Tab-separated table of C-alpha atoms and ligand atoms in Angstrom:
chain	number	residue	atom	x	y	z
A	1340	UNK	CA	0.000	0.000	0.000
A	1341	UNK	CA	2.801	2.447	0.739
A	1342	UNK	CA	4.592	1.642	-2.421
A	1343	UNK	CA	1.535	2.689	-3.915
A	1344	UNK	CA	0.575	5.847	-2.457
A	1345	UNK	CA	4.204	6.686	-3.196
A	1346	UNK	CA	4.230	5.981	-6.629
A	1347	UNK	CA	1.112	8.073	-7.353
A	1348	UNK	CA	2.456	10.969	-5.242
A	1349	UNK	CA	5.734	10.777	-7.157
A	1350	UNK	CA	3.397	10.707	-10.628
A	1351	UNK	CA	0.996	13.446	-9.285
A	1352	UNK	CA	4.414	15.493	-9.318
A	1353	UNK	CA	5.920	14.245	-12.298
A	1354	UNK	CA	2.595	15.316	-14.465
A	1355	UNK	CA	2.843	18.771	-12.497
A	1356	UNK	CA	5.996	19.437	-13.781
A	1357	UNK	CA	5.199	17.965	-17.622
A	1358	UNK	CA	2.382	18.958	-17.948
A	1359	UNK	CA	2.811	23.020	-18.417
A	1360	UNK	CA	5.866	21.694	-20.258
A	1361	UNK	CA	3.805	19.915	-22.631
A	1362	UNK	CA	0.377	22.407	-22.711
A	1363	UNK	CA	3.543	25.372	-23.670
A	1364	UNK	CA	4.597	23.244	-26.819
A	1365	UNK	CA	1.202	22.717	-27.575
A	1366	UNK	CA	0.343	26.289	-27.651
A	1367	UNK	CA	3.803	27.136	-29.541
A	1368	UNK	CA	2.610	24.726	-32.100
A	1369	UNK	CA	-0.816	25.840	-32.349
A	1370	UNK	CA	0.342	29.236	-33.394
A	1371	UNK	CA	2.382	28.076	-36.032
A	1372	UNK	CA	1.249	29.080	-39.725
A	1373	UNK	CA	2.775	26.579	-41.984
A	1374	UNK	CA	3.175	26.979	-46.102
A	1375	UNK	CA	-0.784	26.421	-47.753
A	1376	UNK	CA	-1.918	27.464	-44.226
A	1377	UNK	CA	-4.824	28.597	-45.566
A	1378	UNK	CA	-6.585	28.565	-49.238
A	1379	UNK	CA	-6.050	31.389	-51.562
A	1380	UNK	CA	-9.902	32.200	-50.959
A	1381	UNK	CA	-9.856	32.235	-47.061
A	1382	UNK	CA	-6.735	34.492	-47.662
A	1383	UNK	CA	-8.891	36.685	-49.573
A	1384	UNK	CA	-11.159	36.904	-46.803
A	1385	UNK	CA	-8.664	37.348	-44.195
A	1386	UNK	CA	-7.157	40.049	-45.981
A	1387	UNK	CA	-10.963	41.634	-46.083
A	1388	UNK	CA	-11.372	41.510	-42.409
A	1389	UNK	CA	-7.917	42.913	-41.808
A	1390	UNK	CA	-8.463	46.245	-43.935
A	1391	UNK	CA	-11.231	46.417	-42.087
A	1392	UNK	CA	-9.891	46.841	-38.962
A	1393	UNK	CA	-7.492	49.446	-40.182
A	1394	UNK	CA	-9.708	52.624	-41.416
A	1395	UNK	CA	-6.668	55.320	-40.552
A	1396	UNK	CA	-3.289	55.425	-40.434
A	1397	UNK	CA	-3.138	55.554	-36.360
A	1398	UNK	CA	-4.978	52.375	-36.956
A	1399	UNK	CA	-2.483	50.778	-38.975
A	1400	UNK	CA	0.298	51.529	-37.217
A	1401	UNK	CA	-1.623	50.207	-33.713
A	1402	UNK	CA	-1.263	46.801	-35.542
A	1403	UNK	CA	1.909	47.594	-37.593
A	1404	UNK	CA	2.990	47.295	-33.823
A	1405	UNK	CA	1.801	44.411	-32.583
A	1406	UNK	CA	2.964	42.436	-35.584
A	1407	UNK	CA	6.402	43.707	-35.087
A	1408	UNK	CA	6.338	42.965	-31.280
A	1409	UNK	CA	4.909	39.444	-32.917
A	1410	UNK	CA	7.643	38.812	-34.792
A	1411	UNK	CA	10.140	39.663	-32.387
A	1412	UNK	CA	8.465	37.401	-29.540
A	1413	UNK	CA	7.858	34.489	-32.233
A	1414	UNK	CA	11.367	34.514	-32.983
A	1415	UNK	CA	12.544	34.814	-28.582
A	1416	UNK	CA	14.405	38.184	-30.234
A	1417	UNK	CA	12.185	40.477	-28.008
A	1418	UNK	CA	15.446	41.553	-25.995
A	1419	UNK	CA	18.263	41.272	-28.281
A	1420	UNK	CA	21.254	39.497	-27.137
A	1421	UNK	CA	24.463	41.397	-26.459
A	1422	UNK	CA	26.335	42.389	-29.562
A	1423	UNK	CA	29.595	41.519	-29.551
A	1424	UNK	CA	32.388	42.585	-32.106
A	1425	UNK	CA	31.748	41.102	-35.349
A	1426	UNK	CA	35.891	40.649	-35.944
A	1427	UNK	CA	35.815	40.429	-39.458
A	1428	UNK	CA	38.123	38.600	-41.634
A	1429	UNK	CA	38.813	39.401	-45.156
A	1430	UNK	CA	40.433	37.183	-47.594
A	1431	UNK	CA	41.485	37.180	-51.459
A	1432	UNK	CA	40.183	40.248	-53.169
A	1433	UNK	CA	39.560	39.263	-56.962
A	1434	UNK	CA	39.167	43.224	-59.165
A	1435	UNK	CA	36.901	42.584	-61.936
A	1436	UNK	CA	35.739	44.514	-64.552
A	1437	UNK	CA	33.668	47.593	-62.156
A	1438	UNK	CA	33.579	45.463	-58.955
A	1439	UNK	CA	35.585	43.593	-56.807
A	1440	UNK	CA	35.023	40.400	-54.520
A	1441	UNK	CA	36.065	39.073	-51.439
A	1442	UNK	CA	35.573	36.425	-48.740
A	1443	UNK	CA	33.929	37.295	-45.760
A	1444	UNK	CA	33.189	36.396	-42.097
A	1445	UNK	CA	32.165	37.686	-39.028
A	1446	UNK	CA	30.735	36.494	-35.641
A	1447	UNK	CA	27.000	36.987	-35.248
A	1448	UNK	CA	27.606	35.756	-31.849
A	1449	UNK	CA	30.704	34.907	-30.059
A	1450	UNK	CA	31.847	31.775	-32.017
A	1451	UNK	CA	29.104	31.924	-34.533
A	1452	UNK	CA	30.744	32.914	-38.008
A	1453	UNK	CA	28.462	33.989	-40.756
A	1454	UNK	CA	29.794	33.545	-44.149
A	1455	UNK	CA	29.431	35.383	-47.020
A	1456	UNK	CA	31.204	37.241	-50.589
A	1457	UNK	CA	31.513	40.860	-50.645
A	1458	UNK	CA	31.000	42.788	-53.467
A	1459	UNK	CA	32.451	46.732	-54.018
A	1460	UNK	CA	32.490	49.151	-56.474
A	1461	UNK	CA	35.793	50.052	-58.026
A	1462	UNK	CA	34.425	52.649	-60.280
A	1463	UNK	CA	34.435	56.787	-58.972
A	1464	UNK	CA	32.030	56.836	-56.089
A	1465	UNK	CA	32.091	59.391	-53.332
A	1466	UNK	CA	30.139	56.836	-50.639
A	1467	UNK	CA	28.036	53.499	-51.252
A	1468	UNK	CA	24.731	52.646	-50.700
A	1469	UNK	CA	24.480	49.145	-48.974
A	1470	UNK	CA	22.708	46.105	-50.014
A	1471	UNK	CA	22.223	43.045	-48.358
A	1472	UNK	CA	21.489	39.827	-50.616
A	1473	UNK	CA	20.280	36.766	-48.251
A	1474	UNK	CA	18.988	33.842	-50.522
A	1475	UNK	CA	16.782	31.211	-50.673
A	1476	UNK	CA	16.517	27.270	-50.347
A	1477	UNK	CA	18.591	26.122	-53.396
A	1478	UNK	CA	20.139	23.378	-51.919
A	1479	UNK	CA	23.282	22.292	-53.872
A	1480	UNK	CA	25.890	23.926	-51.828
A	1481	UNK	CA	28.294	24.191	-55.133
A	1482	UNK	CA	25.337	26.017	-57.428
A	1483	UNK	CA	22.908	27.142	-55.080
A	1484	UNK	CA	22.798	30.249	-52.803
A	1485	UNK	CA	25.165	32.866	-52.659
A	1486	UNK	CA	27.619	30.098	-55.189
A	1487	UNK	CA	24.874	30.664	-58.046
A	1488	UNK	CA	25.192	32.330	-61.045
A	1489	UNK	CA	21.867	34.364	-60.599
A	1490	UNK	CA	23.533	35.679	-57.103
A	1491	UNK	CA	26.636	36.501	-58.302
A	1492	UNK	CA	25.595	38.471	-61.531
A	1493	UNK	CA	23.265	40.718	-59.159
A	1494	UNK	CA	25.425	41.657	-56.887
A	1495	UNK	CA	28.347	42.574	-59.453
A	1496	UNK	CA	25.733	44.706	-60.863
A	1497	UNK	CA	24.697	46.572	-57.894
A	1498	UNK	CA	28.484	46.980	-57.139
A	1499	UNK	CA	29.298	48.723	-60.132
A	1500	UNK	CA	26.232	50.641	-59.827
A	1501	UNK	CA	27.764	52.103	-56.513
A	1502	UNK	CA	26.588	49.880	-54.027
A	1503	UNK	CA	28.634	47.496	-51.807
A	1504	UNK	CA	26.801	44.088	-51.239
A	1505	UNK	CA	26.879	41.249	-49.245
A	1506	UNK	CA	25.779	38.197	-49.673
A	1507	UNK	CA	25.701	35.564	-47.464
A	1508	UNK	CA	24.995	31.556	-46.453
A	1509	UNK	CA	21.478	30.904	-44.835
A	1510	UNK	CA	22.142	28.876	-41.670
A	1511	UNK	CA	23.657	25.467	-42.006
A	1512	UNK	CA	24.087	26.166	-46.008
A	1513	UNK	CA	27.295	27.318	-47.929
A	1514	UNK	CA	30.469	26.344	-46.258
A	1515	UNK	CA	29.726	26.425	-42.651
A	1516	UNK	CA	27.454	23.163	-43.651
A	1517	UNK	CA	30.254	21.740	-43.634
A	1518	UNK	CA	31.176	22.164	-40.208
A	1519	UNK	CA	28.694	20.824	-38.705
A	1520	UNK	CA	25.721	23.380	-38.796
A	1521	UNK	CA	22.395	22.019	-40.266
A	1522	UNK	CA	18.987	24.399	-41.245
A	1523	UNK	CA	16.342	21.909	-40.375
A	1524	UNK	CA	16.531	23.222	-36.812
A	1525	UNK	CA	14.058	24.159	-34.477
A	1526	UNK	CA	15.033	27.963	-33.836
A	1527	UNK	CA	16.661	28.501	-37.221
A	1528	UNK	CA	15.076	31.344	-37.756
A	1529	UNK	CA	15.536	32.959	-34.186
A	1530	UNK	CA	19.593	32.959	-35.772
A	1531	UNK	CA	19.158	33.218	-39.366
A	1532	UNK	CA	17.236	37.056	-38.456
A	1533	UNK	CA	19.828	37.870	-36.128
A	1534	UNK	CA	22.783	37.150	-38.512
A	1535	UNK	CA	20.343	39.290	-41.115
A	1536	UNK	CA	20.794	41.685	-38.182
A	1537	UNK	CA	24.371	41.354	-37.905
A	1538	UNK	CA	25.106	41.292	-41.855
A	1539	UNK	CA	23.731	44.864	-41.846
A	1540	UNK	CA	25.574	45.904	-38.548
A	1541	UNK	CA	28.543	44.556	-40.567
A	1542	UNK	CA	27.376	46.511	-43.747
A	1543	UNK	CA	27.271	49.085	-42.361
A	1544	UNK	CA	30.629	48.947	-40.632
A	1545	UNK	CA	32.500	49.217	-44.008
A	1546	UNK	CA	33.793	52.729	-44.940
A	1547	UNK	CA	32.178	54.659	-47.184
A	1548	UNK	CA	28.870	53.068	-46.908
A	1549	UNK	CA	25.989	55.729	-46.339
A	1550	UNK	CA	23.624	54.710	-43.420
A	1551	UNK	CA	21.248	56.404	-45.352
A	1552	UNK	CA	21.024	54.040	-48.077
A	1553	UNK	CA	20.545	50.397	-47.004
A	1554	UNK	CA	18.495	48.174	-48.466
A	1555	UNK	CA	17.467	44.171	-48.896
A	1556	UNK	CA	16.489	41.723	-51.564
A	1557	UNK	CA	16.130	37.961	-51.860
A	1558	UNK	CA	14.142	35.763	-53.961
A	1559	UNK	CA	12.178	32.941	-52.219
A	1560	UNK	CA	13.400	31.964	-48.524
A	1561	UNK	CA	15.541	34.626	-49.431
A	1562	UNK	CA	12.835	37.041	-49.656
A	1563	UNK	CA	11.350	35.884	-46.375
A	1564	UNK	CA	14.478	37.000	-45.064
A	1565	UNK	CA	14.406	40.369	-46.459
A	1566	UNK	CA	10.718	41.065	-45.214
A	1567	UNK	CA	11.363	39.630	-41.743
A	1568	UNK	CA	14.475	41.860	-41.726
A	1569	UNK	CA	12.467	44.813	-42.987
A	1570	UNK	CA	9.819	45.068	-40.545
A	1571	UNK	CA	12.091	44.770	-37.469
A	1572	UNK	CA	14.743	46.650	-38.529
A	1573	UNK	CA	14.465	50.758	-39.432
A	1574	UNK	CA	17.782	51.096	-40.858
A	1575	UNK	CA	16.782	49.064	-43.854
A	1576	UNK	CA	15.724	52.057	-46.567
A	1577	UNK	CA	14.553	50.288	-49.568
A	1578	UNK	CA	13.022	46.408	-49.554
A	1579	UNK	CA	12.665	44.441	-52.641
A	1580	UNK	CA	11.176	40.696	-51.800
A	1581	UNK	CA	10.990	38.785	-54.914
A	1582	UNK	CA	8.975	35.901	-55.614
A	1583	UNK	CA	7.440	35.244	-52.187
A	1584	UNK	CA	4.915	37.657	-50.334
A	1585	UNK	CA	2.145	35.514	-50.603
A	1586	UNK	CA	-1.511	36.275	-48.695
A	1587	UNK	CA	-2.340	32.059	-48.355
A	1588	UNK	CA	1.044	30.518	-48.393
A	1589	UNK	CA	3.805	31.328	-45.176
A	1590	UNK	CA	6.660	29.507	-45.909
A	1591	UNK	CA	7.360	25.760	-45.514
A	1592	UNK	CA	10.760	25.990	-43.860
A	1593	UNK	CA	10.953	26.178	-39.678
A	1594	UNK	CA	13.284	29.428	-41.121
A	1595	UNK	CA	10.072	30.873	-42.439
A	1596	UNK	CA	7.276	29.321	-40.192
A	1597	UNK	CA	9.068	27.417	-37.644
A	1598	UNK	CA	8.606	29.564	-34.771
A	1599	UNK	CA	5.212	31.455	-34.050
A	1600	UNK	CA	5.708	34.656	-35.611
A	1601	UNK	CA	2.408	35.371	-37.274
A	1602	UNK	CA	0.366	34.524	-34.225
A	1603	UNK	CA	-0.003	34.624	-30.916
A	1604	UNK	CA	-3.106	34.621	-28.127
A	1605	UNK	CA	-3.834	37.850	-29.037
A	1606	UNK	CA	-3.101	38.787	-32.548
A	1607	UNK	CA	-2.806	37.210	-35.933
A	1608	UNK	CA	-1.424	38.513	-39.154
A	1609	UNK	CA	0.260	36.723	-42.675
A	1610	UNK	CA	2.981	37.588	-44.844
A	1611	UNK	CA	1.124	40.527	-46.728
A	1612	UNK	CA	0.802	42.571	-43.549
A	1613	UNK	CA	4.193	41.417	-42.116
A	1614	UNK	CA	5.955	43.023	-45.742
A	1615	UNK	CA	3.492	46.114	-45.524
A	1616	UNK	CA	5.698	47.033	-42.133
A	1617	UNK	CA	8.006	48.624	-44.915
A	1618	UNK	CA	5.645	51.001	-45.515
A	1619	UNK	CA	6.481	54.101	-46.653
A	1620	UNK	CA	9.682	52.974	-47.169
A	1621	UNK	CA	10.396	52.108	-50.961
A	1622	UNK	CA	9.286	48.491	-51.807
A	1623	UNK	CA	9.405	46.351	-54.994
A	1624	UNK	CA	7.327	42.934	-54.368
A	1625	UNK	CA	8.847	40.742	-57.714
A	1626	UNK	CA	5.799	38.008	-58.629
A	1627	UNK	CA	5.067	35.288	-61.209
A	1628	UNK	CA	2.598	33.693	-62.384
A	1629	UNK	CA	3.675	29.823	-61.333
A	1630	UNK	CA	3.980	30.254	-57.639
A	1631	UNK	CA	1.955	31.140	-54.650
A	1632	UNK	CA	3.014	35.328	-55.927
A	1633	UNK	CA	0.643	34.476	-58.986
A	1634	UNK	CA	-2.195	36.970	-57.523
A	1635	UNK	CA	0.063	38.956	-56.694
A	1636	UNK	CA	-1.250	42.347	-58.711
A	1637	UNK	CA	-4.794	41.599	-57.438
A	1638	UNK	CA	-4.453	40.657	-54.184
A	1639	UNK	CA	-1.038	41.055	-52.333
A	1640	UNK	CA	-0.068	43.819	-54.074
A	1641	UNK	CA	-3.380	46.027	-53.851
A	1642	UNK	CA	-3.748	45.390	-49.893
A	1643	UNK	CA	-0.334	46.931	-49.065
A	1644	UNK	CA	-0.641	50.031	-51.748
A	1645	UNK	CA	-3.384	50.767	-49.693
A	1646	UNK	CA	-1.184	51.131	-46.619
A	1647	UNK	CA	1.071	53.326	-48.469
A	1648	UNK	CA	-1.750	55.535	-49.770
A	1649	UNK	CA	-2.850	55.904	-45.928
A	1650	UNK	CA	0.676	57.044	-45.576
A	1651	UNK	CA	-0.075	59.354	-48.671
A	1652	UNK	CA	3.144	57.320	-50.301
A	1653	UNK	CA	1.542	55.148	-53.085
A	1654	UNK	CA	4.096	55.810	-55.394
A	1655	UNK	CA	6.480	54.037	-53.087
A	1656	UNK	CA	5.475	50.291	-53.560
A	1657	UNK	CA	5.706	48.531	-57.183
A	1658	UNK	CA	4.940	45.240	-58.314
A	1659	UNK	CA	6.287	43.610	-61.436
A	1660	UNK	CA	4.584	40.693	-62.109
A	1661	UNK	CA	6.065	37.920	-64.968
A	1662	UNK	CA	2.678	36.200	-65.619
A	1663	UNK	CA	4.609	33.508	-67.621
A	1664	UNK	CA	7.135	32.910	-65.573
A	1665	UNK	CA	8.091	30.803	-62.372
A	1666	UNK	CA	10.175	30.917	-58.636
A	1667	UNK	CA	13.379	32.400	-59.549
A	1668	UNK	CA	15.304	35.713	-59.538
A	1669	UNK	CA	16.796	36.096	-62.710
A	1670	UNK	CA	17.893	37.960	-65.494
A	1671	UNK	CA	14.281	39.151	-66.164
A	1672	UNK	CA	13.228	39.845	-63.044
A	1673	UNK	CA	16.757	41.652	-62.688
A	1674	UNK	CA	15.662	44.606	-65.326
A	1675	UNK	CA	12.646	44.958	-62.890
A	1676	UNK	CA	15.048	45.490	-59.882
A	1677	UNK	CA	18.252	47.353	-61.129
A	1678	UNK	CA	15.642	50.531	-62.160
A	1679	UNK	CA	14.020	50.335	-59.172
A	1680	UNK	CA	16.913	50.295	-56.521
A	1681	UNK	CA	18.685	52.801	-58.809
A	1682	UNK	CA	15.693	55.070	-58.442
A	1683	UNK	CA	15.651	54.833	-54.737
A	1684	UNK	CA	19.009	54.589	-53.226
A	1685	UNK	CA	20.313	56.732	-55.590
A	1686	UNK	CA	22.394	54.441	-58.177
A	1687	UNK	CA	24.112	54.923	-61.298
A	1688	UNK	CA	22.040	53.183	-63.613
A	1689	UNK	CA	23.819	54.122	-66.824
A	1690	UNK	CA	27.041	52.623	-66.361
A	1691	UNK	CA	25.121	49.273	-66.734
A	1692	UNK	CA	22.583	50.183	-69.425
A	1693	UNK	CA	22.836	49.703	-73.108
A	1694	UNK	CA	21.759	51.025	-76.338
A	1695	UNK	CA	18.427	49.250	-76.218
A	1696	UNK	CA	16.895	50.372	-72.802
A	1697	UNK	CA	18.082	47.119	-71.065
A	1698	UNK	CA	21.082	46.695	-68.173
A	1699	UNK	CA	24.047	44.769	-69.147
A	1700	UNK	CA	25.634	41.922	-67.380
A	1701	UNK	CA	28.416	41.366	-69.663
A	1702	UNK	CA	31.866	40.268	-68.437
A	1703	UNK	CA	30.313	39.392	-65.384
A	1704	UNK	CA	33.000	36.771	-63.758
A	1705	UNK	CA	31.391	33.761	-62.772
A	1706	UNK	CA	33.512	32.092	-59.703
A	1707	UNK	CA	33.165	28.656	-58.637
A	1708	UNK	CA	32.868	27.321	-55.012
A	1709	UNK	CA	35.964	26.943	-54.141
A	1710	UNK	CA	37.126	30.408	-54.682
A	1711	UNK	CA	34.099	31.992	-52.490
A	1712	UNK	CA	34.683	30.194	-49.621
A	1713	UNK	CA	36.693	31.864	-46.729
A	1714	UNK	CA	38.112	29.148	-45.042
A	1715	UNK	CA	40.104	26.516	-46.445
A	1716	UNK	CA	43.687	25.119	-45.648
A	1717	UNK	CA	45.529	28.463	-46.060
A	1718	UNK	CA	42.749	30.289	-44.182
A	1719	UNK	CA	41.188	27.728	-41.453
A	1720	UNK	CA	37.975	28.360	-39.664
A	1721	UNK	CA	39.437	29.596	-35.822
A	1722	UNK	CA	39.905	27.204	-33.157
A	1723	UNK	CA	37.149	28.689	-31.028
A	1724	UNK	CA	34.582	28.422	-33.441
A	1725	UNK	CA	31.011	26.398	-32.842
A	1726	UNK	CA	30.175	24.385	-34.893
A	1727	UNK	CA	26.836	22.752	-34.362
A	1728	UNK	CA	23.682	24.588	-33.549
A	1729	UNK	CA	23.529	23.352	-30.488
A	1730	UNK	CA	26.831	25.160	-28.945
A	1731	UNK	CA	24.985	28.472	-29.047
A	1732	UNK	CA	24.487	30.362	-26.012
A	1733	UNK	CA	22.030	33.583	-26.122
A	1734	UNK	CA	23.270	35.954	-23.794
B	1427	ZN	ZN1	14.764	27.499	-44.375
């Protein structure tokens, strides 16, 4: 008899203490919104009720608050961790023709190195604007990401525009994969916005880059990154998302939808509202007809130039919309963005434009992997560096 009243006092305890456990992780996952969260009509609807509920501009920015406060309790960002130096390292500058390239890292954290290629002017500029180019899930580490042919040619081009631009590996992609890191992790995206954090404290670091003129684009999860970046983060000046603000579909990856940023007990938003926190700032939302950006013009797009005509800024958000096209960033979708970004952070647009109207990529060179990456047997990663997810302490 004693045995058993002692067992069930000991389980009366036990379920105490798991239970809240469990009922927290319960409620974490019930506020998740996953990819097709919802159907493209329900979206509609959603959207309906949310304009709704925002007749003014004081209105609007009563919720543009609480979905930024969302986004930063979703992601356990709410009080930033200390920032520590980012100790930069700097390796193999390559001069091409109007840009240059190097191989970057810095700490996001002590111990956590993000990696990335810089890209800088070399033609007569008097100060830079700043761009930051995060991508998205293309998985082969030697073609995809920041390696790709589509990345590289864009960020030449802002470079000899006049802007210096880095680009940089998602979590547990690129080279530090290879150490270690993986992206299918619970709180990727708690670290993949704070590097996007640190990339632009880093940015911003560099000499001769104007404060002024920061600014963000990705295509995909890379444009996910750019948005998320966007509505937490003031200094970024110009946004250009491409291929992914979507009213019905939130992202698949736990980087995207992994942590519960969209709702919570007492608000709920989408991805629409979450890239409308740019407004007035200059956006550019890139969509295509094959994706979940195909209503882009009717839907997406129309609810947040709405926001910016409450802000009396209408003028400030575009859409350019390839009906016949699919998920990608390139060299179409490119002659949408050069103009744009040139418009608003002040680029020189002619040095990459030709006789007939369109913007040149020529004698663009294309590197391969092994000359992007920063650390290799001449350069190896430092001793003290983490590598696995799970070595991170937030301080
Ligand atoms: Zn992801």
């Amino acid at each position: 008899m004693k045995a058993i009243h002692l067992f069930s006092v000991l389980m009366f305890f036990i379920t105490g203490i798991i239970s809240p456990l469990r009922s927290y992780s319960q409620d974490t996952e019930s506020m998740l919104c996953v990819g097709n969260y919802q159907t493209e009509k329900q979206a509609k609807k959603q959207l309906k009720e949310f304009k709704k509920s925002y007749p003014t501009l004081d209105k609007w920015k009563e919720k543009a608050a609480i979905i930024r406060q969302g986004i930063l309790d979703g992601a356990e960002l709410s009080a930033f961790p200390e920032k520590c130096p980012l100790n930069p390292i700097f390796t193999g500058q390559r001069v091409y023709d109007g840009y240059s390239v190097e191989n970057v890292a810095f700490e996001s954290l002590p111990g956590v190195f993000v990696t990335g290629s810089l890209y800088r002017p070399t033609g007569d500029y008097t100060s830079f604007a700043g761009i930051l180019s995060p991508h998205g899930h293309w998985s082969d580490p030697k073609t995809g990401g920041r390696f790709s042919e589509d990345v590289q040619k864009r960020c030449a081009s802002f470079a000899r525009m006049g802007a210096v631009v880095f680009a940089y590996d998602m979590v547990g992609y690129g080279e530090m994969k290879d150490y270690g890191w993986i992206h299918k992790y619970p709180k990727t995206l708690k670290l993949q916005l704070w590097n996007s954090i640190r990339a632009l404290d880093f940015l911003e670091s560099l000499e001769g880059v104007d404060s002024d003129r920061l600014a963000v684009t990705g295509a995909s999860g890379g444009a996910t990154q750019a948005f998320l970046l966007t509505a937490i983060d003031d200094r970024i000046a110009v946004s250009v998302p491409v291929v992914q603000v979507s009213a019905h579909f939130f992202g698949g990856c736990v980087c995207e939808s992994g942590m519960p940023i969209h709702k919570s007990n007492h608000h709920e938003t989408n991805n629409v509202e979450i890239a409308a926190l740019a407004a007035p700032r200059p956006m550019l939302l890139v969509s295509d007809g094959k994706d979940w950006t195909k209503n882009t013009p009717d839907v997406e797009y129309l609810h947040i130039k709405d926001i910016y005509t409450m802000f009396g800024k209408p003028e400030n958000v575009e859409n350019a919309h390839f009906i016949a096209e699919g998920h990608g960033y390139e060299y179409s979708k490119r002659q949408a963005v050069y103009p744009f970004l040139a418009k608003h952070l002040n680029l020189n647009l002619q040095v990459i434009k030709n006789e007939n109207g369109y913007f040149n990529e020529d004698n663009i060179v294309i590197e391969p992997y092994e000359q992007l990456i920063i650390f290799d047997k001449d350069h190896p990663l430092p001793e003290y560096a983490l590598k696995m997810n799970d070595d991170i302490v937030w301080k």
